[in-house]
Amino acid sequence: MRQASLLFLVRRLVQVVPVVLAIAAVNFFLLRMAPGDVADILAGQMGHATLEFTQQLRREFGLDQPVYMQFFYYIGKLLTLDLGRSHLQQAPVIDLILDRLPATVILMLTSILIAIAVGIVLGVAAARREGRLADTLVSVTALVVYATPAFWLGLMLIVLFSIQLDLLPSGGMYQIGAGRTGLAHALDVAKHLVLPSVTLGLFYVAIYTRLMRASMLEVYGLEFITTARAKGLSETTIAWTHALRNALLPVVTLAGVQFGHLLGGSILVETVFAWPGLGRLVFDALLQRDLNLLLGILFVSSVVVVFANLAVDLIYGLLDPRIVHK
Amino acid sequence: MTAPMPPVLAVEGLSVEFRTARGVVRAVDDLSFTIGEGETVAIVGESGSGKSTAAMAMLRLIADPPGRIVAGSIRLDGQELLTLDDASLRRVRGRQIAMIFQDPMMALNPIYTIERQIGEVLRLHLGVGRAEAFAQTVELLRLVGVPAPEDRARQYPHNLSGGMRQRVMIAMALACRPRLLIADEPTTALDVTVQAQVLELIQELKTRLGMAVLLITHDLGVVAETAHRVIVMYTGGKVEEATAGQLFADPRHPYTQGLLQAAKWEESDGVELREIPGTVPSPFAMPTGCSFAPRCAAVVPRCQTDRPALTEILPGRPVRCFVAQGAAR
Amino acid sequence: MNGLALFWRRYRRNRGAVAGAATLALVVVAALVGPLLYPVDPFDMVGRPSQPPFGRFPLGTDVAGRDVLAGILNGARISLVIGILASLAATLLGVLVGAIAGYYGGRIDDMLMRVTEFFLTIPSFVLAVVVVAIFQPTVMTVTCAIAIVSWPSVARLARGEFIAQRDREYVKGCRAIGMPDWEIILLQIMPNALPPVIVVSSLMVATAILTESGLSFLGLGDPNLVSWGYMIGVARTVLRTAWWMAAIPGAMILVTVLAINLVGEGLNDALNPKLRRR
Amino acid sequence: MKASTIFTMAAAALIAAAPLAGAGAQAPKKGGTLTYTYQPEPTAISTLATTAVPVALISTKIYDGLLEYAGPGLDPKPGLAESWTVSPDNLSYSFKLRQGVKWHDGKPLTSADVKFSIETLALNYHSRGKTYFGNVTAIETPDDRSVVVKLKAPVPYFLKAFQPSETPIMPKHAFSEQEIAEKKVRQAKVMQEPVGTGPFKMKEWKKGSHIILERNADYWKPGLPYLDQVVLRVLPDGAARAIAVEKGEVDLAPMTALPPAEIQRLGKLPSLVSSQAGSEGLGPIMWLETNLREKPLADLAVRQAISLAIDRDKLVDVIWYGMGKPARGPIVSGNPNHFNAALPKLEYNPAKANKLLDDAGYKRGPDGVRFKLPQNFLPYGEEWVRQAEYIKQELGKIGIQADIESLDMGGWLKKVFTDWTYQITSDFHHNYVDPTIGVQRAFLSTNIQKGATFNNSMGYVNPKLDELLQKAAATPDGPERKKLWDDAQKIMQDDLPVIYLIEIGYTHIWNKRVKGLITNGISMYSNWDSVWLE
């Protein structure tokens, strides 16, 4: 059994390689279609650089080579897991990404956990009261939240909680220069995390609530729920043990898909809340034609997605013993 | 065979309605019957006859909305079930009345082990601990004839064969030694040899544990082998009741006759199947007279206009048919 | 006709969907005739900047003294047009890919699904941002970018429907009488496979409007046209003093997207009665 | 209030508060952290890598220049060089370095570092290095404390070259032979982990979040700096920056780091100070660059019409919230030494513009459009988009359809300076302290070079102007040079190779508790060693 799982894992990982390489290739050529390059940007930042100067920069960065040569060079380095250097930030891409990754992961995990937890509770509650007032309220709220642009919501939350009520910081990840460590630091980060994670999470709360409700209702229609009732189990027990775990499968699938997509959502939220994560970095890198950095982020993010999907498969196996990985 | 006294289950005037977008449907109509200790009563009928709804009603398992028990009484050992509060009702379910279902694959939760699903009942109703629950589960599995019960207990439903799964269902139902076992089409999903084993098992355990059994089925073969008394249902109402012997020897209602006829044909291979012509009428378009009239071979004009009442044509032989009652003028 | 009546009867049963349809109709009417009835150029500086609503201008002015109501009415057009066009394009592409993959199966299916997966692996909003930034923000590129990130889900759905349908008796029958594949796909299977796709693509309009607003917010909208997302982006800088300036277009997005979602649910009820609870 | 008057007041306050001036009304306090915000985040800590504002803001606190400067016109005063002499022919400059200055890593500063910083670094890597040091023939270091720079021709602004943002003095020992030989100076570690002689040194750089500089205890000015720390907070969203300033989370938003609307609002708050003083040495100016290579922009009448169609006062008031004033030519009016005050104001007169176009034969089509003129804009932020939208509206009124094409920085640079395929675009230049540094590059015909940025993208050729500019570049400041520049400005206003828009007033907003910020014409690029917190 365990060996089968391991084999499955290895096979999945092997399958991943061409996908990830294909992604890298498409990204490479897609980004090369952008007008201007990092030498232009650097020259622009200089104020008034000369043509000779920009050419020198291109030589320095290897941008004077034909595109296919640059591509082979890039892929070659990629195969040795070298993401190259950011010409603009003058640092290895991997360092820049690793620098930002924790912030994004914290934000993503918190939001997705909030979303799943709240979504499950609300979805189950709504499903158990199907058609009644509570259900209608939850469903309508979910729909409204689902329709709210996240960045707008973020701005409104700042106005309310940061400006009017002065309860929470308006941005950043922790109070800079306060030099807090340990628990105090963690609490500080938590305080800064509230608004962005709620903003990013609310949209997904709506999705998970709806999904959970639908999924629960579907499970409620299955016969083993009747069996459980016939056994004399209370409705609460039935909901939280028999129904929930079965209803979780689609939620897990979605979570896997969304973990990757959170990077997209986090562009907006990180911008609004000055969260020092990857989402913002990707946007800046794009505007500054920091090709290597951009490629690196996209690469890492697709690897994250691939692993998230892998995790989903594994969690599937944990949730549902019928699923055997072949 | 006579019914032992007093009855374990006494149902009287039970009516169940469903509210749908197209109107109210009466799924069970004024159903009454009793089951004594050690007795097996079968309810037969085609699908849509209301027999499963009736079975579900015994444990008040009909989803509300849309369904509702609108009239009647269900007494278990003299205790009225329809007025019980939720907590008391849960103490009846699984403990005093247990149920097994048509498709054990669907009726077992796919993500929990056998042990967990049986143990759950034991822990809930008998308050035993985890270890004790496991021990009893193994005993129960052994009782219902599951080989290697210790191993099986730790497996999941999908690891078992259909027959084994149904045995597990039975073990689960029997966990608390219920007074009444309701078996809703317990063998339909199984192949023929396994069917026989399962039925035999139920019979044997019934005797051993002194339960009453309510068997819901459309299979007259099953009835013949196991039931003491038989209730024939059509469009939600009882159309005939008799001991099994009487029924097979001397069916009075044309519907019963049709069922028996169809069953006989079914047994002899190679010959063209003959079923009762026509279909069960839509609950939204019930005929004004006898609901069987449109399909009835013995139909007389009165059947189209009046609805026959359930009348005893012999002691203990109620039939709902003008022709059988000799009132077909 | 009868089918339409049945559809309407089923649809009508969902009160939220009826309310959604009514709201959506209002928005569409506002988009169509609003700019005619209220012919103010949304880019014209007509007054003092940042005036609150209900003064000289019904919804106030924006940071550059431009009429917010004019922006809302004109923005309705852009937001709806982009939303609808992007979903249409995504639906067409998605159905095409899904149909071919599902109908033919085998290696074609494998290949097409790899491509689909590829698009699903890149975070969609990131991809949209990249595409728009690279090809310059215009209505065209924004629409295309949204379509590019939206089609894979349609493709998957359509593929599933086609797989479910392709071995049905009627399809076998069509093959038996020598009907060409394209005819089977387009005229025979498509009508049966379409209802769930319609539901999904109606919901996609809502997502597309949100995506467009996000892009505009990042400054990646068409600079020659007013959209609601653009208006929020503009108002962002004066959030503190003139919150309504962001709140009004934000509320418009919310209401419109909500209405579309409700309509989507209604369609779901009406077109997929068996999937009613999804 | 005019910027210059604010400046004088601030300068007076500073002199009163300066430590050397003795008993002031308020004695400076030591300690505290000054937090400022600017967008975007710097990409390196040295203006050799790029002279972009965020880099200059932070690196000038770490790296000293050879000299320091006073007043809006940047009068040189001793810095790392405690004294200097200039030969009568203006061809030899001798600097004497201060004794006992140490790098942040403890090593002593020597004349070799200075020579290296000029010869190897500034000349080759700084974008204005050739403007300053192109005439240098030799740099001699007779001893550890002496530097002699020889020129082949006089450079009138030569002493202005030693600002910390222009010629940062960097440690020679921080660069490897290989980095210098392979011209990979930009990749040196010191670009990210700076080692300077300035009042602050690098403590922590958390990319995407903040940079913390801490007090250099061994700073060569005794008792300075007052501040314990200078912190840069990275806040990508303008509204968020404003909120942070308003809440006191950030003390300073320099150089229009906030959205103009917010600056206008925050400037009125009692807790904050808003000022346009202190950027005279930069002289920011904005214009519409016009591609003169083809019709219709080759036609002077068209350019005049465009100029007449734009209401610069409204542009300043509405789009820039009053932060700036209408421009009259390429040199900002705040430049006391070189601005030609006789230049007339640029008129706003759409009727005249329409007539000009009618007379020049540009007939309106049935849709009222005479011709299309796609418009680009410098992607520096929201206001630039608003401005493009405004220009589109105004040009629309005279029958020119100027649809906006949105490009990000990379695309814009390529289109404007490499491909020359734009029609009109907003652009923005710094005059710097001398017009030869900041102005001539955009108008000299020899600066029509594909791929070189912020130069003569218009393809503008006027031999008479070329001659004036070149002459001015080699003439020492004085009436003769003033005349040359006055004439040049007249030509540049008449020819309208670009449509001058406005002189942007860099607005700095700070918390009242911050004192001593405005010291000269490049206050934000100064080292803040005497800034203190109340």
mmCIF file of C-alpha atoms in Angstrom, chain C residues 41 43-45 47 49-50 62-66 133-134 136-137 216-225 230 233-241, chain D residues 236-239 242-243 246 259 261-262 265 314-315 317-319 321 377 382-383 385-386 389-390 392-394 397 402-408 415:
data_model
loop_
_atom_site.group_PDB
_atom_site.id
_atom_site.type_symbol
_atom_site.label_atom_id
_atom_site.label_comp_id
_atom_site.label_asym_id
_atom_site.label_seq_id
_atom_site.Cartn_x
_atom_site.Cartn_y
_atom_site.Cartn_z
ATOM 1 C CA ASP C 41 -18.519 62.915 -21.743
ATOM 2 C CA PHE C 43 -13.660 62.325 -19.518
ATOM 3 C CA ASP C 44 -14.741 65.965 -19.541
ATOM 4 C CA MET C 45 -13.745 68.042 -16.575
ATOM 5 C CA GLY C 47 -16.629 70.759 -12.306
ATOM 6 C CA PRO C 49 -12.881 67.669 -8.358
ATOM 7 C CA SER C 50 -14.132 65.310 -5.664
ATOM 8 C CA ASP C 62 -14.059 62.312 -9.532
ATOM 9 C CA VAL C 63 -10.492 63.359 -8.796
ATOM 10 C CA ALA C 64 -10.263 65.260 -12.057
ATOM 11 C CA GLY C 65 -13.668 66.904 -11.783
ATOM 12 C CA ARG C 66 -15.375 64.498 -14.131
ATOM 13 C CA ALA C 133 0.988 44.242 -19.868
ATOM 14 C CA ILE C 134 2.842 42.725 -22.773
ATOM 15 C CA GLN C 136 -0.673 46.897 -24.103
ATOM 16 C CA PRO C 137 -4.006 47.464 -22.448
ATOM 17 C CA SER C 216 -8.059 48.368 -14.395
ATOM 18 C CA PHE C 217 -7.268 48.832 -10.759
ATOM 19 C CA LEU C 218 -3.658 47.934 -11.505
ATOM 20 C CA GLY C 219 -3.671 50.470 -14.304
ATOM 21 C CA LEU C 220 -4.008 47.800 -16.963
ATOM 22 C CA GLY C 221 -7.283 48.974 -18.434
ATOM 23 C CA ASP C 222 -7.901 50.640 -21.772
ATOM 24 C CA PRO C 223 -6.895 54.253 -21.110
ATOM 25 C CA ASN C 224 -9.405 55.625 -23.587
ATOM 26 C CA LEU C 225 -12.444 54.099 -21.967
ATOM 27 C CA TYR C 230 -10.956 52.113 -13.773
ATOM 28 C CA GLY C 233 -8.564 52.770 -9.485
ATOM 29 C CA VAL C 234 -8.932 56.513 -9.976
ATOM 30 C CA ALA C 235 -10.773 56.941 -6.703
ATOM 31 C CA ARG C 236 -8.281 54.901 -4.761
ATOM 32 C CA THR C 237 -6.012 57.880 -4.258
ATOM 33 C CA VAL C 238 -8.746 59.860 -2.534
ATOM 34 C CA LEU C 239 -10.220 57.007 -0.600
ATOM 35 C CA ARG C 240 -9.794 58.836 2.636
ATOM 36 C CA THR C 241 -11.575 62.020 1.637
ATOM 37 C CA PRO D 236 3.320 50.144 -3.062
ATOM 38 C CA ASP D 237 -0.155 51.640 -2.911
ATOM 39 C CA GLY D 238 -0.448 55.432 -2.893
ATOM 40 C CA ALA D 239 -3.511 55.471 -0.678
ATOM 41 C CA ALA D 242 -1.006 58.459 2.626
ATOM 42 C CA ILE D 243 -2.734 56.549 5.389
ATOM 43 C CA GLU D 246 -1.577 60.411 8.318
ATOM 44 C CA PRO D 259 -0.999 61.030 -4.545
ATOM 45 C CA ALA D 261 -4.997 64.699 -3.774
ATOM 46 C CA GLU D 262 -3.724 63.250 -0.541
ATOM 47 C CA ARG D 265 -5.494 67.078 2.122
ATOM 48 C CA LYS D 314 -6.096 73.986 -15.003
ATOM 49 C CA LEU D 315 -3.594 71.188 -15.437
ATOM 50 C CA ASP D 317 -4.846 72.969 -10.345
ATOM 51 C CA VAL D 318 -6.930 69.924 -11.161
ATOM 52 C CA ILE D 319 -4.538 67.159 -12.096
ATOM 53 C CA TYR D 321 -3.582 69.684 -7.135
ATOM 54 C CA PHE D 377 2.425 58.997 -21.455
ATOM 55 C CA GLU D 382 -2.004 57.850 -11.840
ATOM 56 C CA GLU D 383 -1.598 61.565 -12.405
ATOM 57 C CA VAL D 385 -2.756 59.027 -16.877
ATOM 58 C CA ARG D 386 -5.122 61.757 -15.711
ATOM 59 C CA GLU D 389 -6.814 62.002 -20.417
ATOM 60 C CA TYR D 390 -7.024 65.731 -19.937
ATOM 61 C CA LYS D 392 -6.905 64.085 -25.019
ATOM 62 C CA GLN D 393 -10.021 66.038 -24.079
ATOM 63 C CA GLU D 394 -8.452 69.414 -24.819
ATOM 64 C CA LYS D 397 -11.764 70.317 -28.791
ATOM 65 C CA ALA D 402 -5.259 62.012 -29.355
ATOM 66 C CA ASP D 403 -6.149 58.483 -28.308
ATOM 67 C CA ILE D 404 -4.130 57.246 -25.414
ATOM 68 C CA GLU D 405 -1.901 54.254 -25.716
ATOM 69 C CA SER D 406 -0.872 52.788 -22.424
ATOM 70 C CA LEU D 407 2.623 51.333 -22.178
ATOM 71 C CA ASP D 408 4.596 50.284 -19.193
ATOM 72 C CA LYS D 415 8.798 53.205 -28.347
#
